Amino acid sequence: MKVRKIATEEAWSIPEVAAELKKVSNGPSQSLDKLLVRGIYDQEGGGARYAGVNFLDGLLDAEGMRLKQMDELGIDMHLLALTAPGVQMFDADTAMELAILSNDILSDLCRKYPLRFASLASFAPHSPKRAAKEMERAINELGMNGFMINSHTYDEYLDDPKFWPILEAAEALDRCIYIHPRAASYGFKGPLQDYGMDSAMWGYGMEVGTHAVRMMAGGVFDAFPKLKICIGHMGEAVPFWLWRLNFMNTRSQKAGRSRKTKRSMAEYFQDNFVITNSGVEDNLALRYAIDKLGIDNVMWAIDYPYQPMKPSVDFIDNFPCTDSERHALCHGNAERIFHIAPLAD
Ligand code: VNL
Ligand code: MN
């Protein structure tokens, strides 16, 4: 029997954001993100080729090649979001303006194709109060499904109380925040700038893993116990570290080096996080994640266009699991966590 397939970390963009990122790529920013941004958006000479692939065409397309491939491969839905680094390299006003524009365009697309596309809303984290307002609009007026943030904003992380209006809004709206990677913050730059380590090979996972640990160690989930955070790439290696995180955090807390929290790292990760397998097609890693976190906490994702659709579909179709596990991975958890209407029987 065919299983409904909702892919949960699928990248998308609009020409207005692409144009602004092209400006960034020629501007003074010292961010590690410039390596990727220049490759994708600065197309002088025709056709961006970052790592040999034209990602920009895939990002700007929804109704053309993307939908055609989804049809051919039996992918029911993409959960779309503005691609990394989102609006977070722009000044706060430009960021807010482009987040609003992209939320408007993306929610229109989802209304046009309610069974094919769902969406995560963008906002400008550097304007936390205005961000919270846009978050409310995105859910209550635009009918979007959750939120996307691309890790740090100008090298600052969500454990910083200045961002807490954002976390408060997400908790009050009962919507998950997906923390997607962008290149690591400035302090990590040195050893990550060689060998292609700045982006998806290593830097992205380290950046978001660090973000998740900062939030747990920083007491964010004592302040917002119902907050749900989603992280991709098989949980950015955090599931594999839970035992040691617990052991060492307890030791650091006893020594007064780490903040006292109400619960353990493993408990926060279990109750406040969900993960996707985006960009990781490894049976053993997925089995470990399911057994460690519980089947309710793991979702299927492709990471299109950065990863091709077909191998990801083949991977999840052939992953050794029960029917009920496959249903949870492929759509059940996504429907619950991102408020996507289940199909009628
Ligand atoms: C890459 C992979 C980039 C996944 C992404 O966002 C991503 C990459 C900018 O391979 O460069 O989500
Ligand atoms: Mn991605």
Coordinates of C-alpha atoms and ligand atoms in Angstrom, one line a residue:
M1 CA 0.0 0.0 0.0
K2 CA 1.2 3.5 -0.8
V3 CA 2.3 5.5 2.2
R4 CA 1.7 9.2 2.2
K5 CA 5.1 11.0 2.0
I6 CA 5.6 14.4 3.5
A7 CA 9.2 15.6 3.1
T8 CA 9.9 18.0 6.0
E9 CA 13.1 20.1 5.2
E10 CA 12.7 21.3 1.7
A11 CA 14.4 24.5 0.6
W12 CA 12.8 27.2 -1.5
S13 CA 13.5 30.9 -2.3
I14 CA 12.2 34.0 -4.2
P15 CA 14.1 36.3 -6.6
E16 CA 13.9 39.2 -4.2
V17 CA 15.8 37.3 -1.5
A18 CA 18.3 35.9 -4.1
A19 CA 19.0 39.4 -5.3
E20 CA 19.7 40.6 -1.7
L21 CA 22.0 37.6 -1.1
K22 CA 23.9 38.5 -4.2
K23 CA 24.5 41.9 -2.7
V24 CA 25.8 40.3 0.5
S25 CA 28.1 38.1 -1.5
N26 CA 29.8 41.3 -2.9
G27 CA 29.6 43.2 0.4
P28 CA 31.8 43.6 3.5
S29 CA 30.5 40.7 5.6
Q30 CA 33.2 38.4 7.0
S31 CA 30.7 35.6 7.6
L32 CA 31.7 32.0 6.6
D33 CA 28.3 31.9 4.9
K34 CA 29.8 34.0 2.1
L35 CA 31.5 31.0 0.6
L36 CA 28.2 29.3 -0.1
V37 CA 26.2 32.5 -0.8
R38 CA 28.7 33.6 -3.4
G39 CA 28.6 30.2 -5.1
I40 CA 24.8 30.1 -5.3
Y41 CA 23.7 33.7 -5.8
D42 CA 26.5 35.6 -7.6
Q43 CA 26.0 34.3 -11.1
E44 CA 28.2 36.6 -13.1
G45 CA 29.2 34.5 -16.1
G46 CA 25.8 32.7 -16.2
G47 CA 24.5 29.9 -14.1
A48 CA 25.6 29.5 -10.5
R49 CA 27.4 26.2 -10.1
Y50 CA 28.0 25.5 -6.4
A51 CA 29.6 22.1 -6.0
G52 CA 28.8 21.5 -9.6
V53 CA 25.0 21.8 -9.3
N54 CA 22.7 24.7 -10.1
F55 CA 20.9 25.0 -6.8
L56 CA 19.4 28.3 -7.6
D57 CA 17.1 26.9 -10.3
G58 CA 15.8 24.3 -7.8
L59 CA 15.3 26.9 -5.1
L60 CA 13.3 29.3 -7.2
D61 CA 11.1 26.6 -8.6
A62 CA 8.0 25.1 -7.0
E63 CA 5.4 24.4 -9.7
G64 CA 7.8 23.2 -12.4
M65 CA 10.5 20.6 -12.1
R66 CA 9.9 20.2 -8.4
L67 CA 6.3 19.2 -8.6
K68 CA 7.0 17.0 -11.7
Q69 CA 9.7 15.1 -9.8
M70 CA 7.4 14.8 -6.8
D71 CA 4.7 13.3 -9.0
E72 CA 7.1 10.8 -10.6
L73 CA 8.5 9.7 -7.3
G74 CA 5.2 9.5 -5.3
I75 CA 6.1 12.4 -2.9
D76 CA 2.9 13.9 -1.7
M77 CA 4.1 17.0 -0.1
H78 CA 7.1 19.2 0.5
L79 CA 7.2 21.2 3.7
L80 CA 8.9 24.3 2.3
A81 CA 10.9 27.1 3.9
L82 CA 13.1 29.9 2.7
T83 CA 16.5 28.5 2.3
A84 CA 19.5 29.2 4.6
P85 CA 20.8 31.7 5.6
G86 CA 17.2 33.0 5.2
V87 CA 17.0 36.7 6.0
Q88 CA 19.6 36.5 8.8
M89 CA 22.5 38.2 6.9
F90 CA 20.4 41.3 6.2
D91 CA 19.9 44.3 8.4
A92 CA 16.8 44.0 10.6
D93 CA 14.5 46.2 8.5
T94 CA 15.4 44.5 5.2
A95 CA 15.2 41.1 7.0
M96 CA 11.7 41.8 8.3
E97 CA 10.5 43.1 4.9
L98 CA 11.8 40.1 3.0
A99 CA 10.4 37.7 5.6
I100 CA 7.0 39.2 5.3
L101 CA 7.2 39.1 1.5
S102 CA 8.4 35.5 1.4
N103 CA 5.7 34.4 3.9
D104 CA 3.0 36.1 1.7
I105 CA 4.3 34.3 -1.4
L106 CA 4.8 31.0 0.2
S107 CA 1.5 30.9 1.9
D108 CA -0.2 31.8 -1.4
L109 CA 1.6 28.8 -3.0
C110 CA 0.3 26.5 -0.2
R111 CA -3.2 27.7 -0.6
K112 CA -3.0 27.0 -4.4
Y113 CA -1.6 23.4 -3.7
P114 CA -3.0 22.5 -0.2
L115 CA -2.1 18.8 -0.6
R116 CA 1.4 19.4 -2.2
F117 CA 3.0 22.1 -0.2
A118 CA 3.0 23.2 3.5
S119 CA 5.3 25.9 4.9
L120 CA 7.5 27.2 7.7
A121 CA 7.4 30.9 8.2
S122 CA 10.5 33.2 8.3
F123 CA 11.0 36.2 10.5
A124 CA 13.9 38.5 11.5
P125 CA 15.3 37.2 14.8
H126 CA 17.3 40.5 15.2
S127 CA 13.9 42.2 15.8
P128 CA 12.4 39.8 18.4
K129 CA 9.2 41.8 19.1
R130 CA 8.4 42.4 15.5
A131 CA 9.4 38.8 14.8
A132 CA 6.8 37.6 17.3
K133 CA 4.1 39.7 15.6
E134 CA 5.0 38.2 12.2
M135 CA 4.9 34.7 13.8
E136 CA 1.4 35.3 14.9
R137 CA 0.4 36.6 11.5
A138 CA 2.0 33.6 9.8
I139 CA 0.0 31.1 11.8
N140 CA -3.3 33.0 12.4
E141 CA -3.7 34.8 9.2
L142 CA -1.6 33.0 6.6
G143 CA -2.2 29.5 7.9
M144 CA 1.4 28.5 7.8
N145 CA 2.6 25.4 9.6
G146 CA 5.5 26.4 11.9
F147 CA 8.7 28.4 11.8
M148 CA 12.2 28.3 10.3
I149 CA 15.2 29.9 11.8
N150 CA 18.7 29.5 10.4
S151 CA 20.8 29.0 13.6
H152 CA 22.7 32.1 14.9
T153 CA 21.8 35.7 14.1
Y154 CA 24.9 37.9 13.9
D155 CA 26.7 35.3 16.1
E156 CA 24.0 35.2 18.8
Y157 CA 21.9 32.2 19.9
L158 CA 18.4 31.6 21.1
D159 CA 19.5 30.9 24.7
D160 CA 20.1 34.7 24.9
P161 CA 17.0 36.1 26.7
K162 CA 16.8 39.0 24.1
F163 CA 15.4 36.4 21.7
W164 CA 12.8 35.0 24.1
P165 CA 9.8 36.9 22.7
I166 CA 10.3 34.6 19.7
L167 CA 10.3 31.4 21.9
E168 CA 7.3 32.7 23.9
A169 CA 5.4 33.3 20.7
A170 CA 6.2 29.8 19.3
E171 CA 5.1 28.2 22.6
A172 CA 1.9 30.2 22.8
L173 CA 1.0 29.4 19.2
D174 CA 1.9 25.7 19.8
R175 CA 4.1 25.6 16.7
C176 CA 7.5 24.1 16.2
I177 CA 10.6 26.1 15.4
Y178 CA 12.9 24.3 12.9
I179 CA 16.5 25.3 13.5
H180 CA 18.2 24.8 10.2
P181 CA 22.0 25.3 9.8
R182 CA 23.8 28.2 8.3
A183 CA 27.6 28.5 8.4
A184 CA 29.0 28.6 11.9
S185 CA 29.3 31.9 13.8
Y186 CA 32.4 34.0 13.5
G187 CA 34.3 32.5 16.4
F188 CA 34.4 29.1 14.8
K189 CA 35.7 30.5 11.5
G190 CA 39.4 29.6 11.5
P191 CA 39.5 25.8 11.3
L192 CA 36.2 25.6 9.2
Q193 CA 37.3 27.7 6.3
D194 CA 39.4 25.1 4.6
Y195 CA 38.6 21.9 2.7
G196 CA 35.0 22.7 2.2
M197 CA 34.3 22.3 5.9
D198 CA 32.3 25.5 6.1
S199 CA 29.0 24.1 5.1
A200 CA 27.1 20.8 5.0
M201 CA 30.1 18.5 5.3
W202 CA 30.9 19.5 8.9
G203 CA 30.3 23.2 9.8
Y204 CA 26.5 23.1 9.6
G205 CA 26.1 20.2 12.0
M206 CA 28.6 21.6 14.5
E207 CA 26.8 24.9 14.4
V208 CA 23.3 23.6 15.0
G209 CA 24.5 20.9 17.5
T210 CA 26.1 23.7 19.5
H211 CA 22.9 25.8 19.3
A212 CA 20.8 22.9 20.6
V213 CA 23.2 22.2 23.5
R214 CA 23.3 26.0 24.4
M215 CA 19.6 26.0 24.6
M216 CA 19.4 22.9 26.8
A217 CA 22.3 24.0 29.1
G218 CA 21.0 27.6 29.2
G219 CA 17.7 26.6 30.8
V220 CA 15.5 27.6 27.8
F221 CA 13.2 24.7 28.3
D222 CA 12.7 25.5 32.0
A223 CA 11.4 28.9 30.9
F224 CA 9.4 27.4 27.9
P225 CA 8.6 23.8 28.9
K226 CA 6.2 23.2 26.0
L227 CA 8.5 24.7 23.3
K228 CA 9.2 22.2 20.4
I229 CA 12.4 22.5 18.4
C230 CA 13.1 20.5 15.2
I231 CA 16.6 19.9 14.0
G232 CA 17.6 18.1 10.8
H233 CA 20.5 16.0 9.6
M234 CA 19.6 13.1 12.0
G235 CA 19.6 15.5 14.9
E236 CA 23.0 17.1 14.0
A237 CA 24.8 14.3 15.9
V238 CA 23.2 15.3 19.3
P239 CA 21.3 12.0 19.7
F240 CA 24.7 10.1 19.7
W241 CA 26.0 12.4 22.4
L242 CA 23.1 12.3 24.9
W243 CA 24.8 9.9 27.3
R244 CA 27.9 12.0 27.5
L245 CA 26.1 15.3 27.6
N246 CA 24.1 14.1 30.6
F247 CA 27.2 12.7 32.4
M248 CA 29.3 15.8 31.8
N249 CA 26.6 18.3 32.4
T250 CA 25.8 16.8 35.7
R251 CA 29.5 16.9 36.6
S252 CA 29.8 20.5 35.5
Q253 CA 26.7 21.5 37.4
K254 CA 28.1 19.9 40.6
A255 CA 31.3 21.9 40.1
G256 CA 29.4 25.1 39.5
R257 CA 30.6 25.5 35.9
S258 CA 27.3 24.9 34.3
R259 CA 23.9 26.3 35.1
K260 CA 21.5 24.3 37.3
T261 CA 18.5 23.2 35.2
K262 CA 15.3 21.5 36.3
R263 CA 15.8 18.5 34.0
S264 CA 18.6 16.6 32.3
M265 CA 19.9 17.2 28.8
A266 CA 18.4 13.8 27.7
E267 CA 15.0 14.7 29.1
Y268 CA 15.0 18.1 27.3
F269 CA 16.1 16.4 24.1
Q270 CA 13.4 13.8 24.4
D271 CA 10.5 16.2 25.2
N272 CA 11.4 19.4 23.5
F273 CA 13.1 18.3 20.3
V274 CA 12.1 16.3 17.3
I275 CA 14.5 15.5 14.4
T276 CA 14.5 14.8 10.7
N277 CA 16.9 12.6 8.7
S278 CA 17.4 15.4 6.1
G279 CA 20.5 14.7 4.0
V280 CA 21.5 11.5 6.0
E281 CA 20.6 8.3 4.2
D282 CA 22.1 5.8 6.6
N283 CA 20.0 2.8 7.9
L284 CA 22.0 2.4 11.1
A285 CA 21.9 6.1 12.0
L286 CA 18.1 6.2 11.5
R287 CA 17.5 3.0 13.5
Y288 CA 19.6 4.4 16.3
A289 CA 17.7 7.7 16.3
I290 CA 14.3 5.9 16.4
D291 CA 15.4 3.6 19.2
K292 CA 17.1 6.4 21.2
L293 CA 14.4 9.1 20.8
G294 CA 11.2 7.1 20.1
I295 CA 9.4 6.7 16.8
D296 CA 7.2 9.8 17.5
N297 CA 10.2 12.1 17.4
V298 CA 11.8 11.3 14.0
M299 CA 10.6 12.5 10.5
W300 CA 11.6 11.9 6.9
A301 CA 13.2 14.7 4.9
I302 CA 15.0 15.0 1.7
D303 CA 16.9 18.4 1.9
Y304 CA 16.0 19.2 -1.7
P305 CA 17.5 20.7 -3.8
Y306 CA 20.8 20.2 -1.9
Q307 CA 20.1 16.5 -2.0
P308 CA 18.3 14.8 -4.9
M309 CA 14.8 13.4 -4.4
K310 CA 15.1 9.9 -5.7
P311 CA 17.8 8.5 -3.5
S312 CA 16.0 9.8 -0.5
V313 CA 12.8 8.1 -1.6
D314 CA 14.6 4.9 -2.3
F315 CA 16.2 5.1 1.2
I316 CA 13.0 5.5 3.1
D317 CA 11.2 2.9 1.0
N318 CA 13.8 0.4 1.8
F319 CA 14.6 1.3 5.4
P320 CA 13.9 -1.9 7.5
C321 CA 11.0 -1.0 9.8
T322 CA 7.5 -1.9 10.6
D323 CA 4.5 -0.5 8.7
S324 CA 3.5 1.7 11.7
E325 CA 7.1 3.1 12.0
R326 CA 7.1 3.9 8.2
H327 CA 3.8 5.7 8.6
A328 CA 5.1 7.8 11.5
L329 CA 8.4 8.6 9.7
C330 CA 6.8 9.4 6.3
H331 CA 3.7 11.5 7.4
G332 CA 2.2 10.8 10.9
N333 CA 4.7 12.8 12.9
A334 CA 4.8 15.6 10.4
E335 CA 1.0 15.9 10.4
R336 CA 1.0 16.1 14.2
I337 CA 4.1 18.4 14.7
F338 CA 3.4 20.8 11.8
H339 CA -0.4 20.7 11.9
I340 CA -0.9 19.3 8.5
A341 CA -4.4 17.9 8.0
P342 CA -4.3 14.1 7.8
L343 CA -5.9 12.6 4.6
A344 CA -9.4 11.2 5.0
D345 CA -9.6 7.4 4.9
Ligands
VNL1 C1 23.7 22.6 1.6 C2 23.0 21.5 2.1 C3 23.2 23.9 1.8 C4 21.8 21.7 2.8 C5 22.0 24.0 2.5 O1 21.4 25.2 2.8 C6 21.3 22.9 3.0 C7 24.9 22.4 0.8 C8 22.0 26.4 2.3 O2 25.2 21.2 0.5 O3 25.6 23.4 0.6 O4 20.2 23.1 3.6
MN2 MN 18.5 21.9 4.4

